[in-house]
MMTF fields as JSON, N, C-alpha, C and O atoms, coordinates in Angstrom:
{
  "mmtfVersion": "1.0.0",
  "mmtfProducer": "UNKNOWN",
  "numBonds": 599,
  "numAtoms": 600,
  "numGroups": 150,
  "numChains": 1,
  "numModels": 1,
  "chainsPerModel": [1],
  "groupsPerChain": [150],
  "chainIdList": ["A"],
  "bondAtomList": [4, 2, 8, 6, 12, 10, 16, 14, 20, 18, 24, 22, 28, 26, 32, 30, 36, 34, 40, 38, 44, 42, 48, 46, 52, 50, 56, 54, 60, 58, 64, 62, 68, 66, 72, 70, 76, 74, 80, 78, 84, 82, 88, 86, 92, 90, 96, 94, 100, 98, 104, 102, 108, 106, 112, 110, 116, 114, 120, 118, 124, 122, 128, 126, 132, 130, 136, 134, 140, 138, 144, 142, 148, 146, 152, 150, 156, 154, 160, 158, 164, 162, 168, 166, 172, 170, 176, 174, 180, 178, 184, 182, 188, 186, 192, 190, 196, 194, 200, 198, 204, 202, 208, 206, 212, 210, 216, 214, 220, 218, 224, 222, 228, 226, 232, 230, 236, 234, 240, 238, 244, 242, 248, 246, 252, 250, 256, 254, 260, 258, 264, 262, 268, 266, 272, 270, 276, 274, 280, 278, 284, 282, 288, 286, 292, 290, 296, 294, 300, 298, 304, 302, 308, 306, 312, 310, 316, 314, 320, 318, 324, 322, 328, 326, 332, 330, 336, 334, 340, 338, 344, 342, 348, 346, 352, 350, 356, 354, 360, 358, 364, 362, 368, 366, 372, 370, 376, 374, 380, 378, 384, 382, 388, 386, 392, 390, 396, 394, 400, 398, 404, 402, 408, 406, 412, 410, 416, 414, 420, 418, 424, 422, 428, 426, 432, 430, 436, 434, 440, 438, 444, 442, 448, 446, 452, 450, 456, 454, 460, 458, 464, 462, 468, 466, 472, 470, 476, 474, 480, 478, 484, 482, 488, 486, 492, 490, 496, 494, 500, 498, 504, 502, 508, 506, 512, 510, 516, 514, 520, 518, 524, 522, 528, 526, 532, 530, 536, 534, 540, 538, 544, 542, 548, 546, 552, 550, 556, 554, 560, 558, 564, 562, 568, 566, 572, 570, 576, 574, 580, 578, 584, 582, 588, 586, 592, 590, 596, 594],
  "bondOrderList": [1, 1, 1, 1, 1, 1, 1, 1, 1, 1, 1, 1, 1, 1, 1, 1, 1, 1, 1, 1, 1, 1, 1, 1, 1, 1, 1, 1, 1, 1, 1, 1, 1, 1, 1, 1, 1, 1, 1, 1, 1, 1, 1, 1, 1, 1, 1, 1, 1, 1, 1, 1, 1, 1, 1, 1, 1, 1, 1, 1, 1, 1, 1, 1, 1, 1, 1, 1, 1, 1, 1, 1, 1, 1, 1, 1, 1, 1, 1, 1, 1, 1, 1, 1, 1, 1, 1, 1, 1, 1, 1, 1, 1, 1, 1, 1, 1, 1, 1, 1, 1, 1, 1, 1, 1, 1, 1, 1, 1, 1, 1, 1, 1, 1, 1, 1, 1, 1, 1, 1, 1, 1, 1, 1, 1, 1, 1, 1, 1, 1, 1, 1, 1, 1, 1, 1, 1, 1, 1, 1, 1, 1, 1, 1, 1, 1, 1, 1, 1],
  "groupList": [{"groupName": "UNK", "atomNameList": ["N", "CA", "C", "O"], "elementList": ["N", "C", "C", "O"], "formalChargeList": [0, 0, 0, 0], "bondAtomList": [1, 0, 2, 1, 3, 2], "bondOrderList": [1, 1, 2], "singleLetterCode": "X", "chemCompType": "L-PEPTIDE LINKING"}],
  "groupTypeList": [0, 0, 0, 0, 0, 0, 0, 0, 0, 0, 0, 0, 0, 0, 0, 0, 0, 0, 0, 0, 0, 0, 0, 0, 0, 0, 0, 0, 0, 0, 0, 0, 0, 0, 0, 0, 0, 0, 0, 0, 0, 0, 0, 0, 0, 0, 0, 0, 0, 0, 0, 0, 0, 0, 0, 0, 0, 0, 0, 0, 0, 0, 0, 0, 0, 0, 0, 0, 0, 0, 0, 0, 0, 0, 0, 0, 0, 0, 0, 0, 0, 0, 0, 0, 0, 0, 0, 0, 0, 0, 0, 0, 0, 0, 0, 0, 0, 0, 0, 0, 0, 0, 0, 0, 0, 0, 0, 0, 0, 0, 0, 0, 0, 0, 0, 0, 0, 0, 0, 0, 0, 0, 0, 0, 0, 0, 0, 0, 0, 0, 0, 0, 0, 0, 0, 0, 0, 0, 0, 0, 0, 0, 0, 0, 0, 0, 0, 0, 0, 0],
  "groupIdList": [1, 2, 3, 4, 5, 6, 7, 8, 9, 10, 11, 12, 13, 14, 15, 16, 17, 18, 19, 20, 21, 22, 23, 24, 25, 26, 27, 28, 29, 30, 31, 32, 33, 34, 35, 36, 37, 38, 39, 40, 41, 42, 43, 44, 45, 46, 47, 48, 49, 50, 51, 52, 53, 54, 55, 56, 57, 58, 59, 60, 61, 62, 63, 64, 65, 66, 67, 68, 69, 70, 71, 72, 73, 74, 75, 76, 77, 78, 79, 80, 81, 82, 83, 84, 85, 86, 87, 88, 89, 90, 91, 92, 93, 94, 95, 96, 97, 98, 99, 100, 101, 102, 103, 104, 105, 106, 107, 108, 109, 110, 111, 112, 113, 114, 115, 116, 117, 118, 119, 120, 121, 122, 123, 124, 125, 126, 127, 128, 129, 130, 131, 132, 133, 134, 135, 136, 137, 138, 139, 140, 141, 142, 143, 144, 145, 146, 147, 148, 149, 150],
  "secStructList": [7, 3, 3, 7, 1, 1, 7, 1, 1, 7, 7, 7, 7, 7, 7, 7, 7, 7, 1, 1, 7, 7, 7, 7, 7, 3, 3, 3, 3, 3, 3, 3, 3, 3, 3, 6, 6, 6, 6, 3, 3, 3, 3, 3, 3, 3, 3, 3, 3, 7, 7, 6, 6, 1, 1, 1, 2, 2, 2, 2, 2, 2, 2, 2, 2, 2, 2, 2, 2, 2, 2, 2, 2, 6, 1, 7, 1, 6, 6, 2, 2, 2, 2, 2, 2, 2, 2, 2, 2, 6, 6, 2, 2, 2, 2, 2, 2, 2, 2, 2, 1, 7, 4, 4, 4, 6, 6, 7, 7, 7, 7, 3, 3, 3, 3, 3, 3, 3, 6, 6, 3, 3, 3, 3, 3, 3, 3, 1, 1, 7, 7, 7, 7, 3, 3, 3, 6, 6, 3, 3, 3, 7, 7, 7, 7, 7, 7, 7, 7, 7],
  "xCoordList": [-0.263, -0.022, 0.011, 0.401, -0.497, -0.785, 0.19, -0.069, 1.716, 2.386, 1.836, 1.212, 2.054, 1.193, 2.668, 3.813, 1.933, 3.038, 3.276, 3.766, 3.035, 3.191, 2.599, 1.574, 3.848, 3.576, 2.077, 1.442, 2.027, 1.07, 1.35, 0.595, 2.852, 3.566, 4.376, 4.721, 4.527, 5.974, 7.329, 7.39, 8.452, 9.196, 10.864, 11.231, 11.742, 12.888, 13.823, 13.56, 15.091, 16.185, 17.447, 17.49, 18.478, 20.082, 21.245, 21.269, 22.121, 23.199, 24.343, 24.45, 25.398, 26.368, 27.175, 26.534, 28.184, 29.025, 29.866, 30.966, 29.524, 30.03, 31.341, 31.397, 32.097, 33.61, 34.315, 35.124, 34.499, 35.471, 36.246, 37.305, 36.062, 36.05, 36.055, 36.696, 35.176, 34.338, 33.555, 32.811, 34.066, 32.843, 31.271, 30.855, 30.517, 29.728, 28.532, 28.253, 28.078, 27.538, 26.06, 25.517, 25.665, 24.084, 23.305, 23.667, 22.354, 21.405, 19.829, 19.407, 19.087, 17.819, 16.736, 16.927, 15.45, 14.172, 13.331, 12.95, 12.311, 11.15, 9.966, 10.241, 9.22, 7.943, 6.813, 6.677, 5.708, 4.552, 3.672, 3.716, 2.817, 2.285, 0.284, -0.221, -0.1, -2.046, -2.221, -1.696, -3.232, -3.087, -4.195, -5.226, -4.291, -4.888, -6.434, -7.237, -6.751, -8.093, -9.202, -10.384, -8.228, -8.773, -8.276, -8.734, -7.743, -7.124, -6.644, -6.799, -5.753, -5.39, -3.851, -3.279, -3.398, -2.267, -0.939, -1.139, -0.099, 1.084, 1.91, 1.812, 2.818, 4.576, 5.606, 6.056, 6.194, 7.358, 8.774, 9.335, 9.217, 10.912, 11.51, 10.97, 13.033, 13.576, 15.325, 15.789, 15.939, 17.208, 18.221, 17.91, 19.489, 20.53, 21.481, 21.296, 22.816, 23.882, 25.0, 24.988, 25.888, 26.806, 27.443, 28.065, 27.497, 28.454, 30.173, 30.878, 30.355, 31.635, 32.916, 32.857, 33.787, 34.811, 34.285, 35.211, 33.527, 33.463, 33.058, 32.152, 33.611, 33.882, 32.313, 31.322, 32.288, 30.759, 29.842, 28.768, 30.298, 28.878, 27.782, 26.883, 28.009, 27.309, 26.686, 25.898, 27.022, 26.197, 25.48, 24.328, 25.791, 24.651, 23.472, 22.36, 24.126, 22.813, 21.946, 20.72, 22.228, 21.951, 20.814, 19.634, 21.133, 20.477, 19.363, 18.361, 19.315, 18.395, 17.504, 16.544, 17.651, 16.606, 15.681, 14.478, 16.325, 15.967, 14.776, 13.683, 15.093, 14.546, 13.277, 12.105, 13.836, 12.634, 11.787, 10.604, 12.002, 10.501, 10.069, 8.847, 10.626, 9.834, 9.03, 7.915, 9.423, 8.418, 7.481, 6.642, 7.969, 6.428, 5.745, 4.518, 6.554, 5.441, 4.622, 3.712, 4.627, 4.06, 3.013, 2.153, 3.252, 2.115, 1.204, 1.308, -0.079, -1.108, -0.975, -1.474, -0.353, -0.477, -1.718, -1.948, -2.099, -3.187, -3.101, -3.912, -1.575, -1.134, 0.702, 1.571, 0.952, 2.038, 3.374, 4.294, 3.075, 4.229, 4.806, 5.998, 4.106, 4.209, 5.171, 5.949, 4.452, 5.424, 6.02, 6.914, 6.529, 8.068, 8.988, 10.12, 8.41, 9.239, 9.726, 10.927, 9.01, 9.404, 9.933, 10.431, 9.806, 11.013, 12.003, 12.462, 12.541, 13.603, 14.459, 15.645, 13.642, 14.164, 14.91, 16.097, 13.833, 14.078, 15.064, 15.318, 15.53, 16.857, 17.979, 19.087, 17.581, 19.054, 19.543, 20.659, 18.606, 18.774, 19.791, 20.888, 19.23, 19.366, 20.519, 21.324, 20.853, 22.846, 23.196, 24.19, 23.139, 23.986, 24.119, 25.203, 22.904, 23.918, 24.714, 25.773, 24.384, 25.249, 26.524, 27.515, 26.646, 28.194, 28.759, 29.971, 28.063, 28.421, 29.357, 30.549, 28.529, 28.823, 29.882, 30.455, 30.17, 31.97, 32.975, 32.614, 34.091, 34.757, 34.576, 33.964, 34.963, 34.817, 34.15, 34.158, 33.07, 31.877, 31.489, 30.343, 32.535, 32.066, 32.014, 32.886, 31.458, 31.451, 30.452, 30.379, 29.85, 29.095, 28.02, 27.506, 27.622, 26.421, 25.827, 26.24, 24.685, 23.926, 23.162, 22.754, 22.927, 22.338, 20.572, 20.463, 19.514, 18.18, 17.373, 17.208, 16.519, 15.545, 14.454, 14.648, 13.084, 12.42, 10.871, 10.584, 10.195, 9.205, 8.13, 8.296, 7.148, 6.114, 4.247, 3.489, 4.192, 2.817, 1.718, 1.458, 1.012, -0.25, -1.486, -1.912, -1.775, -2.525, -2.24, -1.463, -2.997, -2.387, -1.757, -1.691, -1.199, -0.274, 0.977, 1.365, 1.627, 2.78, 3.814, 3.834, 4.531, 5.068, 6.41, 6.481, 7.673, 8.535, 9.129, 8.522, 10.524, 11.227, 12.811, 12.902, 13.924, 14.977, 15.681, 15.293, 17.041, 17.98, 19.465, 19.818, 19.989, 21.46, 21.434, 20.799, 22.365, 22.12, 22.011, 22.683, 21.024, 20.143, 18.912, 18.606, 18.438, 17.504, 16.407, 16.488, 15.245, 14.259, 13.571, 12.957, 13.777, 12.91, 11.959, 12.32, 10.898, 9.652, 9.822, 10.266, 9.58, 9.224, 7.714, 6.848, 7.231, 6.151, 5.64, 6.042, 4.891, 5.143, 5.928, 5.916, 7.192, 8.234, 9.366, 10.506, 8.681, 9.709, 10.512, 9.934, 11.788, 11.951, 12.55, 13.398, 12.09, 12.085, 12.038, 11.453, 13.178, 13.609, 13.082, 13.88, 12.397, 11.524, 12.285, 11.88, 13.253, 14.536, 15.401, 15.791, 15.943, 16.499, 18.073, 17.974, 19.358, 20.213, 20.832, 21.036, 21.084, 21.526, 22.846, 23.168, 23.524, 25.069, 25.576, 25.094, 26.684, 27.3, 28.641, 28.922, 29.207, 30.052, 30.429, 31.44],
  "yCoordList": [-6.333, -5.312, -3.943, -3.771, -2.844, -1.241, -0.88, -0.952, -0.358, 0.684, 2.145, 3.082, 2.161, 2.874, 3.622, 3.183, 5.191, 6.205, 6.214, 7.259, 5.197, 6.118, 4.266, 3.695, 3.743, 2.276, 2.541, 3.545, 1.723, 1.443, 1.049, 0.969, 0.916, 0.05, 1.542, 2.242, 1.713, 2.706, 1.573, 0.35, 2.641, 1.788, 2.258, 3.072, 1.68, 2.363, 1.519, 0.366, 1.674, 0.672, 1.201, 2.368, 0.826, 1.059, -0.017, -1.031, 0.036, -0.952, -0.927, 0.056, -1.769, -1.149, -2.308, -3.2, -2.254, -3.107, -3.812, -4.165, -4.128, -4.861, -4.25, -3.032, -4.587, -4.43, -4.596, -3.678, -5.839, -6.677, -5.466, -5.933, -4.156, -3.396, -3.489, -2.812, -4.503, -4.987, -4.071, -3.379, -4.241, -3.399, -3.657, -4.786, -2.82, -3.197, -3.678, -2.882, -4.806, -5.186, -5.787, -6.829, -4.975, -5.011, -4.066, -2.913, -4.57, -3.988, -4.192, -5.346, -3.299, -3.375, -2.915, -1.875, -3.317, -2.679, -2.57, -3.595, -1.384, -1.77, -0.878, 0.058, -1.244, -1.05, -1.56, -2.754, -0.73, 0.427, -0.317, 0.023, -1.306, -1.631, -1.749, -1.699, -1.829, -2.222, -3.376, -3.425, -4.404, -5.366, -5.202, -5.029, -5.218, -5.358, -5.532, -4.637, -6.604, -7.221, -6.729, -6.442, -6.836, -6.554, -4.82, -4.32, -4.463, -2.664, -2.646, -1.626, -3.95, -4.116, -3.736, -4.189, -2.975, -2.322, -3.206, -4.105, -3.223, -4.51, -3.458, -2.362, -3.971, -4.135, -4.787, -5.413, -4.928, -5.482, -4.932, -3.849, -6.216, -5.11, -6.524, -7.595, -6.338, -7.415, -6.603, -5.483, -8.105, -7.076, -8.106, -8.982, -8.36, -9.377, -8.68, -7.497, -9.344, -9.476, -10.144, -11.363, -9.378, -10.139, -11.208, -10.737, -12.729, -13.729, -13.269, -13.259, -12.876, -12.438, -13.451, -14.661, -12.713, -13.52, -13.731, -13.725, -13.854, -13.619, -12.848, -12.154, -12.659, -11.584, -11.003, -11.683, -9.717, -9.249, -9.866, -10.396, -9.792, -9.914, -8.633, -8.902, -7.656, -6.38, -6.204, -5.293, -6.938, -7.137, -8.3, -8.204, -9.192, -10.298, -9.984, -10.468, -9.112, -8.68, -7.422, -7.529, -6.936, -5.572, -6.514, -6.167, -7.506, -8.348, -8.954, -9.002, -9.491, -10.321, -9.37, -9.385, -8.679, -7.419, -7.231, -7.491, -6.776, -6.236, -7.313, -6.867, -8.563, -9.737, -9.654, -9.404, -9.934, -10.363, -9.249, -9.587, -7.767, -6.554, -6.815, -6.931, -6.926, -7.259, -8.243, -8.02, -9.786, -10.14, -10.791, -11.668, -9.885, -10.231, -8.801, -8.731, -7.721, -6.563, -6.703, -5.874, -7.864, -8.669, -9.769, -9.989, -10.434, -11.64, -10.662, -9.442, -11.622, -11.673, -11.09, -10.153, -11.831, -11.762, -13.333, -13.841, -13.577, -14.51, -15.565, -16.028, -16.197, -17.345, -17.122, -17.432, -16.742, -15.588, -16.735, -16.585, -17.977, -18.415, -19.322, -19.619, -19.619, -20.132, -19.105, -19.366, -17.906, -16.714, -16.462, -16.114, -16.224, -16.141, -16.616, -16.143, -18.239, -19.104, -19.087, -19.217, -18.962, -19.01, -17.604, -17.583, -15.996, -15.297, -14.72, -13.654, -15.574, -16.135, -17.357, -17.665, -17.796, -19.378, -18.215, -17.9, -17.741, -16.931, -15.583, -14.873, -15.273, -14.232, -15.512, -15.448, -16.467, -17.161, -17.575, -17.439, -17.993, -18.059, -17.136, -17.427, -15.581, -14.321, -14.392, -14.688, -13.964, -14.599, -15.399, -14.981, -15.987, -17.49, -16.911, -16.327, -16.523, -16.642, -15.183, -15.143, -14.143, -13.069, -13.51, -12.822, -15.116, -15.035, -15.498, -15.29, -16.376, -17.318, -16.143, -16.237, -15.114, -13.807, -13.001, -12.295, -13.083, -12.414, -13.092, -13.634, -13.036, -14.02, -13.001, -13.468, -11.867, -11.279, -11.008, -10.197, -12.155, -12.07, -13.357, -13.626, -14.55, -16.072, -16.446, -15.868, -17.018, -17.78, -16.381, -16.233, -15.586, -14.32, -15.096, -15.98, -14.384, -14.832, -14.008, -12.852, -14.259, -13.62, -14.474, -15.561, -13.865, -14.134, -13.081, -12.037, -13.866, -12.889, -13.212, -14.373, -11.871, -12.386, -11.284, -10.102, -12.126, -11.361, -11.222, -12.181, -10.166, -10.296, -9.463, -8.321, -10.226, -9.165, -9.411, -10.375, -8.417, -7.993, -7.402, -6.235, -8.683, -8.327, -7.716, -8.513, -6.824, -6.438, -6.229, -5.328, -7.27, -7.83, -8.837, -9.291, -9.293, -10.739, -10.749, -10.318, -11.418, -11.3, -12.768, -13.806, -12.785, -13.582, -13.852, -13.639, -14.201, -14.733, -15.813, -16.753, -15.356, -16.478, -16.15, -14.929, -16.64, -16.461, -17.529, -18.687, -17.079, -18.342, -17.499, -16.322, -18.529, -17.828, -17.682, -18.272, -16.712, -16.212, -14.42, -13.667, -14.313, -12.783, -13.23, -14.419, -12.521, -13.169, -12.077, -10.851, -13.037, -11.89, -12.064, -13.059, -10.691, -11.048, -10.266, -9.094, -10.354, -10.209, -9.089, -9.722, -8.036, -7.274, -7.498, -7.14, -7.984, -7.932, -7.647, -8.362, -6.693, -6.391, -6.579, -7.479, -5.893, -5.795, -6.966, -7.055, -7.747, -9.094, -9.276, -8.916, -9.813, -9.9, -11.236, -11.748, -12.034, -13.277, -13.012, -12.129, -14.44, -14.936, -15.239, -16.078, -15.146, -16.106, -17.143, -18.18, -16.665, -17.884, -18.435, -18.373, -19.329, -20.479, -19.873, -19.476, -19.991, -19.493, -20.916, -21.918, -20.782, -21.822, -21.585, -21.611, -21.329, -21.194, -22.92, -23.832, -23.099, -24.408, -24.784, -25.798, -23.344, -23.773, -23.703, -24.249],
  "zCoordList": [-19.538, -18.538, -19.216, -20.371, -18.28, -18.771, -17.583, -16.382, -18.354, -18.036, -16.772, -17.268, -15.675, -15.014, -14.394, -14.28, -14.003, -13.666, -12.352, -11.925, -11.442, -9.879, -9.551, -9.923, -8.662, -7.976, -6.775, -6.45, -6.565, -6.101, -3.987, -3.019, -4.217, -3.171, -3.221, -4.174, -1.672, -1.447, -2.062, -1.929, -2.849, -3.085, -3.177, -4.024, -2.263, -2.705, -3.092, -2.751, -3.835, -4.381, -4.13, -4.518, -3.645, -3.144, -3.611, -2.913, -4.578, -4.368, -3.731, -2.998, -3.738, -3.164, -4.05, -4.606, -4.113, -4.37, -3.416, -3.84, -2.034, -1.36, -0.319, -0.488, 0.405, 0.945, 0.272, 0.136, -0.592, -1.358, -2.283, -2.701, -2.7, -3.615, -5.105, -5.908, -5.324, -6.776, -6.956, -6.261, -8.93, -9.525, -9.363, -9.625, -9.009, -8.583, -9.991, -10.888, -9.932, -11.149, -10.628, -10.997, -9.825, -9.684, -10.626, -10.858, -11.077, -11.202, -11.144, -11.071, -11.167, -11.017, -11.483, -12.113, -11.435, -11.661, -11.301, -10.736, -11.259, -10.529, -11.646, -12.396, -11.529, -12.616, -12.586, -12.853, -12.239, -12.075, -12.889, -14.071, -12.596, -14.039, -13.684, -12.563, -14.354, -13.776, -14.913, -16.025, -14.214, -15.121, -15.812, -15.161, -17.747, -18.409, -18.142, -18.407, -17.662, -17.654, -16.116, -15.931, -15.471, -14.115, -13.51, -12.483, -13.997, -13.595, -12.54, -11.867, -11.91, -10.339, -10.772, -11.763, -9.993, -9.682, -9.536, -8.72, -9.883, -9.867, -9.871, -10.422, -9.122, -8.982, -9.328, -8.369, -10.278, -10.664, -9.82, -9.981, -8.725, -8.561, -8.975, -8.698, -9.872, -9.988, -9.712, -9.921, -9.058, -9.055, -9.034, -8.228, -9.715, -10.804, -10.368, -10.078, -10.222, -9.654, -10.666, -10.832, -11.283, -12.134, -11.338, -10.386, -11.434, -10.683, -11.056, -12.065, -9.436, -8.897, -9.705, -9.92, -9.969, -11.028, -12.361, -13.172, -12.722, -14.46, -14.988, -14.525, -16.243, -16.97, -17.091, -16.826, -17.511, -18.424, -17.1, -17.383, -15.548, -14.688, -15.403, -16.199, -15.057, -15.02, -16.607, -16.863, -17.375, -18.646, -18.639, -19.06, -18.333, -17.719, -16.611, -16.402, -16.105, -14.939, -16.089, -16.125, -16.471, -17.107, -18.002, -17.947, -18.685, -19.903, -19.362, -20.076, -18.105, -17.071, -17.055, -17.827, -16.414, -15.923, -16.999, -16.98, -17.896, -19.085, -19.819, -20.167, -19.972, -20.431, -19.365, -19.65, -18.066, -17.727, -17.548, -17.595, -17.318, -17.359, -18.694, -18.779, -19.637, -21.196, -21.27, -21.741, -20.765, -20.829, -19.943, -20.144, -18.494, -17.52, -18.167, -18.236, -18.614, -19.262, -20.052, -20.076, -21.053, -21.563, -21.542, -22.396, -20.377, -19.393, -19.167, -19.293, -18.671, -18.352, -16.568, -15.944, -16.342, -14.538, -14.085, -12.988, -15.064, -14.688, -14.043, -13.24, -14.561, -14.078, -13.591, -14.406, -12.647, -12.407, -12.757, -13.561, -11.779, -11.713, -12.81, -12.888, -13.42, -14.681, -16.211, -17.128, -15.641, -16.573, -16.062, -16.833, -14.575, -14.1, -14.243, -14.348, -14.282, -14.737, -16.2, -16.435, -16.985, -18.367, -18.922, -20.048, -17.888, -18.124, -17.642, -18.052, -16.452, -15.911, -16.618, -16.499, -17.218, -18.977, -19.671, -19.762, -20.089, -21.495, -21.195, -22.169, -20.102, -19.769, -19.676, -20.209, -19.046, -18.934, -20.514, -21.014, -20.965, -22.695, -22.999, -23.474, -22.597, -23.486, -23.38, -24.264, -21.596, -21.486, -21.943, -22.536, -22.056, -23.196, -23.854, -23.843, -25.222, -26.385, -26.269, -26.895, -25.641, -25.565, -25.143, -25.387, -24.236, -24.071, -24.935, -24.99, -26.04, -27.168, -27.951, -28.242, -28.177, -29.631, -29.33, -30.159, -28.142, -27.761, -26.802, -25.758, -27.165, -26.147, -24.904, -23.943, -24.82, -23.579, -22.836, -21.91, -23.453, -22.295, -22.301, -21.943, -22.782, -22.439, -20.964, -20.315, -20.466, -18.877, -18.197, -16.977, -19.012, -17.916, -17.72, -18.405, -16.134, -15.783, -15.041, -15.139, -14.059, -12.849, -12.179, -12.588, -10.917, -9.997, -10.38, -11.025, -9.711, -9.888, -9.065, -8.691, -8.51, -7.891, -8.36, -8.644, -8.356, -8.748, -7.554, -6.837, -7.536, -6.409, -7.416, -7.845, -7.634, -8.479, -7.931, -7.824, -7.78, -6.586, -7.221, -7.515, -7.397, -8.619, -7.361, -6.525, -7.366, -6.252, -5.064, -4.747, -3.924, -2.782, -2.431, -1.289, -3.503, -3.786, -4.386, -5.472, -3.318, -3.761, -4.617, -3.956, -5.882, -5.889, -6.038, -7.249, -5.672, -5.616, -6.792, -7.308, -7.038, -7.613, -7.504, -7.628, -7.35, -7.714, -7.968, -7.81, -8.485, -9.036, -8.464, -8.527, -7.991, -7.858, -5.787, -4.913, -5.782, -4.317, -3.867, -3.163, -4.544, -4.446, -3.404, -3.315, -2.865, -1.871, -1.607, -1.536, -1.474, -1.028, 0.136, 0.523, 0.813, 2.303, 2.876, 2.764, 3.447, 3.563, 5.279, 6.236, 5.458, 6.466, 7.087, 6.289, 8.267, 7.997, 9.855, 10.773, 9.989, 11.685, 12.079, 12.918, 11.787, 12.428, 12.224, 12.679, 11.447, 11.61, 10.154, 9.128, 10.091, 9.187, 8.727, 9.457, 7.254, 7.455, 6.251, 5.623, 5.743, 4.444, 3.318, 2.9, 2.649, 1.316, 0.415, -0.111, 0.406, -0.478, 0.045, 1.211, -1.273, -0.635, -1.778, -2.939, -0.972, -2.018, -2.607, -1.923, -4.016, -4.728, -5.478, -6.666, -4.251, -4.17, -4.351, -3.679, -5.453, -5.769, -4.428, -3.791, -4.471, -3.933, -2.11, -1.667]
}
């Protein structure tokens, strides 16, 4: 992927931290990219949610993000879901051992969802209960499934 200055997709991003009056430990990204081989215009938005009650959410979300624009900035785009998958692996990794290396950030985690739009295509993935949903003539309708335990 080639770093590109100006999305391709109108795009805006807002958090909030909820009612509950929690720190708010979202964060997000979105990034502008054209793919290498073909010069088709992509969108990366991804956006992670520290899991409510443990420690270092908002550094677990901060780490996710981070992991995964590096290395879908990195992929091809060729075979999308296959590298989503493997850097959505490779952030949950990243948290781990970041919780291993301090106690005050053992048990951190996040929630993620990611939506990345190689052209006119869009693809989907999340883990946790972040959710992504699709506007489309007026309608608005779910793409995920939340994988809430409790």
């Amino acid at each position: 992927m080639i770093s590109s200055e100006v999305p391709h997709l109108q795009v805006a991003a807002l958090t909030h931290p909820g009612e509950t009056g929690k720190n708010n430990e979202d964060r997000y990204a979105v990034a502008p990219l054209k793919q290498e081989s073909s010069g088709k215009p992509v969108l990366l938005a991804i956006v992670s949610d520290g899991i409510g009650g443990h420690q270092a959410g908002e550094v677990a979300a901060q780490l996710t993000v981070d992991t995964i624009v590096k290395h879908l900035s990195l992929a091809s785009g060729r075979n999308p879901l296959p590298q989503m998958r493997s850097a959505i692996v490779e952030a949950g990794r990243a948290v781990a051992r970041a919780s291993r290396e301090a106690p005050e950030r053992q048990g951190m985690g996040s929630t993620v969802a990611v939506a990345w739009i190689i052209g006119e295509r869009l693809y989907t993935a999340s883990v946790g209960d972040s959710r992504i949903y699709l506007l489309r003539q007026g309608v608005l309708g779910r793409l995920t499934t939340d994988h809430t335990w409790i």
